[in-house]
Tab-separated table of C-alpha atoms and ligand atoms in Angstrom:
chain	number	residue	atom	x	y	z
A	1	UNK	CA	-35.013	-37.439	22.116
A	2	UNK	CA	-33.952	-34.385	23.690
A	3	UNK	CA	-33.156	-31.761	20.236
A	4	UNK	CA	-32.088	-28.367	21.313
A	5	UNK	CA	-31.239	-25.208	19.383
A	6	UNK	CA	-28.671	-22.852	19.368
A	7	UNK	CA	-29.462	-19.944	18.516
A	8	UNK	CA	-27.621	-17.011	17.313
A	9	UNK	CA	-26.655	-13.764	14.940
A	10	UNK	CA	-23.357	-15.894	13.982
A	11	UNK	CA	-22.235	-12.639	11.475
A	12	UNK	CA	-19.895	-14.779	11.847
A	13	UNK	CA	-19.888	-17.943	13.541
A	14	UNK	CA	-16.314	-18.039	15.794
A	15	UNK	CA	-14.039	-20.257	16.795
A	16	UNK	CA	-16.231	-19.769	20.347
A	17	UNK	CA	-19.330	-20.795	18.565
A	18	UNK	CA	-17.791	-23.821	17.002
A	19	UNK	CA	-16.541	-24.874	20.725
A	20	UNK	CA	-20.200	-24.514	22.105
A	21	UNK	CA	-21.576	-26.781	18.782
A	22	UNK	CA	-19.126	-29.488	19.428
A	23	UNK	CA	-19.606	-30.339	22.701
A	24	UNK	CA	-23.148	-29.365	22.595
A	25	UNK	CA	-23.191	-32.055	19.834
A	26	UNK	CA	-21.821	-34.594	22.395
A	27	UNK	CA	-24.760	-33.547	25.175
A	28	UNK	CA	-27.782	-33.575	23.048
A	29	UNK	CA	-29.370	-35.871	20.176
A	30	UNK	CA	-29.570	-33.277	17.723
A	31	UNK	CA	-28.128	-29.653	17.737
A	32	UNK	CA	-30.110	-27.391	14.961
A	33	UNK	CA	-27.992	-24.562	15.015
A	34	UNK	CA	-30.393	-21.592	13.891
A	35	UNK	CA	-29.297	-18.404	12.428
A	36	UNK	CA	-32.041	-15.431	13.535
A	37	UNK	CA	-32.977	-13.091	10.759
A	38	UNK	CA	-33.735	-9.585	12.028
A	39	UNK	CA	-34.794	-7.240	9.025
A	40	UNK	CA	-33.969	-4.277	11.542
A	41	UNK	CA	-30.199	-5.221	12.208
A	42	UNK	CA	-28.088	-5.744	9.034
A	43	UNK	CA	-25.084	-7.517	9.435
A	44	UNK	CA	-21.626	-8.074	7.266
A	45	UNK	CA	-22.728	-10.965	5.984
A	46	UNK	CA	-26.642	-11.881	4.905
A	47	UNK	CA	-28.152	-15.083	6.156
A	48	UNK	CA	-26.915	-16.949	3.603
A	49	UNK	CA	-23.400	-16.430	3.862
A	50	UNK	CA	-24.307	-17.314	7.778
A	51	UNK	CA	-24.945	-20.072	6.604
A	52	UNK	CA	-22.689	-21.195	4.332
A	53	UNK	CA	-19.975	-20.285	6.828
A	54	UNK	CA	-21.434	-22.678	9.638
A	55	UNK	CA	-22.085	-25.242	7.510
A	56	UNK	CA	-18.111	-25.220	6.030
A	57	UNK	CA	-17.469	-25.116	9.856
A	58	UNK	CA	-19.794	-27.657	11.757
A	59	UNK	CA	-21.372	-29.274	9.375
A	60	UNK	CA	-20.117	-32.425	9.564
A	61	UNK	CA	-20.358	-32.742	12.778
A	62	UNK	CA	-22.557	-35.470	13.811
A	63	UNK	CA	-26.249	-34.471	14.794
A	64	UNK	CA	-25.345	-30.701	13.971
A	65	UNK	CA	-28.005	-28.977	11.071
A	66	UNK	CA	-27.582	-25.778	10.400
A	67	UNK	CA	-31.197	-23.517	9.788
A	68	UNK	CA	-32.225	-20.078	9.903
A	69	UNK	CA	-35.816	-18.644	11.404
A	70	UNK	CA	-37.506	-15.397	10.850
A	71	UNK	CA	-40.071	-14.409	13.874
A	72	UNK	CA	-39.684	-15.617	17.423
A	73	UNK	CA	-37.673	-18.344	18.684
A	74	UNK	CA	-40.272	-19.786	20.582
A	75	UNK	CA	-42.181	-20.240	17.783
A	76	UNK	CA	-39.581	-21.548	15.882
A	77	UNK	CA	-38.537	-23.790	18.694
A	78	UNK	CA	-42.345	-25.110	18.625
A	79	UNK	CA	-42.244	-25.645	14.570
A	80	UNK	CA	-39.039	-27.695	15.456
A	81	UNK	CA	-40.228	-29.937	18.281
A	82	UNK	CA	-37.407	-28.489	20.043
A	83	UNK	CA	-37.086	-28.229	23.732
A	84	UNK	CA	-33.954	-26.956	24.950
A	85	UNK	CA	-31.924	-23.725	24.012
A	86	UNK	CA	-28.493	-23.184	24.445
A	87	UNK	CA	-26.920	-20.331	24.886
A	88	UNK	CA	-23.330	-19.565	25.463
A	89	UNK	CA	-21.963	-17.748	28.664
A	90	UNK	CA	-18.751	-16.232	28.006
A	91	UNK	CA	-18.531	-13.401	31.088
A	92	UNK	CA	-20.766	-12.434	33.992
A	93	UNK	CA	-21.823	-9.112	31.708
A	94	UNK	CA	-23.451	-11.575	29.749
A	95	UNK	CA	-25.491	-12.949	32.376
A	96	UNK	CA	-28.173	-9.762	32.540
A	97	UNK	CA	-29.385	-10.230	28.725
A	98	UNK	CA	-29.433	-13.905	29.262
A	99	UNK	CA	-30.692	-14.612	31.937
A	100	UNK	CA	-33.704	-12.075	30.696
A	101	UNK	CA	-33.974	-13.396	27.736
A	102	UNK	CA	-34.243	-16.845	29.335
A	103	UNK	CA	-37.429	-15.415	31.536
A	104	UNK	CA	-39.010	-14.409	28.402
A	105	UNK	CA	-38.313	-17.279	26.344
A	106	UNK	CA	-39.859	-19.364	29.127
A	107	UNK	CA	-42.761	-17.034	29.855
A	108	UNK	CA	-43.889	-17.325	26.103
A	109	UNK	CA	-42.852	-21.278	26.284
A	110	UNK	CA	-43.356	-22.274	29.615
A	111	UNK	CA	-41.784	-26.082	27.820
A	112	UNK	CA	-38.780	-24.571	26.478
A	113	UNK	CA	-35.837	-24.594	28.660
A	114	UNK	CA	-32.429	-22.504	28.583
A	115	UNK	CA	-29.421	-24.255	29.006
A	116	UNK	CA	-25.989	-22.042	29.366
A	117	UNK	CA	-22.651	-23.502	28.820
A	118	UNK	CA	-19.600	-21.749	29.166
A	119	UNK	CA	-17.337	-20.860	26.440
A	120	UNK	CA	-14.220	-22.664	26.168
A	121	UNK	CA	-11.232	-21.500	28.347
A	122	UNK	CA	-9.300	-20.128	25.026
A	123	UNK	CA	-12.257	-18.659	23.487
A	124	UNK	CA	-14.209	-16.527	26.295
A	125	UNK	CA	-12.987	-13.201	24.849
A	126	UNK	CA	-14.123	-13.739	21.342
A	127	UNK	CA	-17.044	-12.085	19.503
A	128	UNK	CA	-18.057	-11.692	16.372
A	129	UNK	CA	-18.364	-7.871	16.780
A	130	UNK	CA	-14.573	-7.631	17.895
A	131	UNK	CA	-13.835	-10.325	15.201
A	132	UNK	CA	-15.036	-7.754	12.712
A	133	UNK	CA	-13.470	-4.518	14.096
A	134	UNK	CA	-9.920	-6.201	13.962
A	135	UNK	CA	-10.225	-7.719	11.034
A	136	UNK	CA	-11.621	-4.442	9.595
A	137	UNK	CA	-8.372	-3.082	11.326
A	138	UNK	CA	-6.120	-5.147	9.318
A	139	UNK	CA	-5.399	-7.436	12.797
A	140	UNK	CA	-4.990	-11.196	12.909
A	141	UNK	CA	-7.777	-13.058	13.269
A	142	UNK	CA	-6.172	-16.836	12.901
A	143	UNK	CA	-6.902	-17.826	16.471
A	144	UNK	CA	-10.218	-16.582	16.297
A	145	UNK	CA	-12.343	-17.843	13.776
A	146	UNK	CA	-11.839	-21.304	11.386
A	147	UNK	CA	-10.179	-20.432	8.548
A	148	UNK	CA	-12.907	-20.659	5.862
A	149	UNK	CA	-14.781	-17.531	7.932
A	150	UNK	CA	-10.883	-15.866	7.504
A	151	UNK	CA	-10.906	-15.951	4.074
A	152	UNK	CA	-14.733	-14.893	4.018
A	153	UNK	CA	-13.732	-11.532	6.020
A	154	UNK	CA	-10.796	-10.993	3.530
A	155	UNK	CA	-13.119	-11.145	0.809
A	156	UNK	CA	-15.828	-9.011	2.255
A	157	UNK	CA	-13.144	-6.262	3.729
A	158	UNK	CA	-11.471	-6.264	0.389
A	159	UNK	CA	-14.343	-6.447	-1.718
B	201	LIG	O1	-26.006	-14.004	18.691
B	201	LIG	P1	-27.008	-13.099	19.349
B	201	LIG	O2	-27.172	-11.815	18.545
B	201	LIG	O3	-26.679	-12.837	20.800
B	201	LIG	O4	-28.414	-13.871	19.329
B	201	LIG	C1	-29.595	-13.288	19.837
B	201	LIG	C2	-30.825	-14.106	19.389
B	201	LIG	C3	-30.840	-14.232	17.884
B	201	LIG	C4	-30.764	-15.485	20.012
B	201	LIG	C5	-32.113	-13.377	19.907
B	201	LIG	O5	-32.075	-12.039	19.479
B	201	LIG	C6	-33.383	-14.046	19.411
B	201	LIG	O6	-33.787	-15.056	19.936
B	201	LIG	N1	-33.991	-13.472	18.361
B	201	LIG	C7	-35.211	-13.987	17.756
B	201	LIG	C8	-36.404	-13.076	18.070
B	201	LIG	C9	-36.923	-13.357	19.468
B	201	LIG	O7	-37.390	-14.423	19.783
B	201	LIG	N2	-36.836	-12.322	20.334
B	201	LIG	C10	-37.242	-12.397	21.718
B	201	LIG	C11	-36.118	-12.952	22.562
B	201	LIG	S1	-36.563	-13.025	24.263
């Protein structure tokens, strides 16, 4: 039973995210896609809405739960009996923060292993920081996020 996590700030999740989820979904036997909470680093949204926004978006898709864990992953990868995290690689100035990230994931959890999968070939440019600033900007956001986390910015911008 290979489980892995994917784990992530998600503030929000993107239509890059949701590419990694599905076909992560299609690799492994379960996906438990885990929203970190970081009392230092406040977001637009709270965890719940996180949540909520995931779970409208890959919910249903088979073998995908959506979580959230306080603390280390490592430790939460240990409370979950997971083994595997993935990450997604959208550009090489990624690579620097993953791949250290990796090393120190493995160095507290010598078990867990890192798997990186590239981000779909029409998504590799999206993040959720830019996702904000445009739609903050009053820019289209249709082909970057599902359209339940669209409506969610347009409520939160508009208050
Ligand atoms: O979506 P992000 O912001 O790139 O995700 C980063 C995240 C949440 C995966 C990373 O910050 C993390 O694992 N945080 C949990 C705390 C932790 O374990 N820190 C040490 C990482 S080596």
């Amino acid at each position: 039973m290979s489980k892995a996590i994917y784990p992530g700030s998600f503030d929000p999740v993107t239509n890059g995210h949701v590419n990694i989820i599905e076909r992560a979904a299609r690799i492994f036997d379960g996906v438990v896609v885990a929203v970190a909470t970081n009392s230092q680093k406040t977001g637009m949204f709270d965890v719940g809405e996180r949540m909520e926004m995931l779970k409208a978006c890959v919910g249903s898709v088979p073998g995908v739960e959506v979580d959230s864990f306080e603390g280390l992953l490592v430790d939460y990868a240990r409370r979950r009996e997971a083994t595997i995290v993935i990450r997604g690689l959208r550009a090489v100035s990624d690579f620097e923060y993953e791949f250290q990230m990796a090393h120190m994931n493995h160095q507290l959890h010598p078990m867990l292993e890192t798997v990186f999968m590239v981000t779909g070939t029409t998504e590799f440019y999206i993040s959720s920081q830019l996702v904000k600033e445009v739609a903050r900007l009053g820019g289209s956001v249709d082909e970057l996020v599902p359209a339940f986390v669209r409506a969610e910015l347009k409520r939160k911008i508009d208050g």
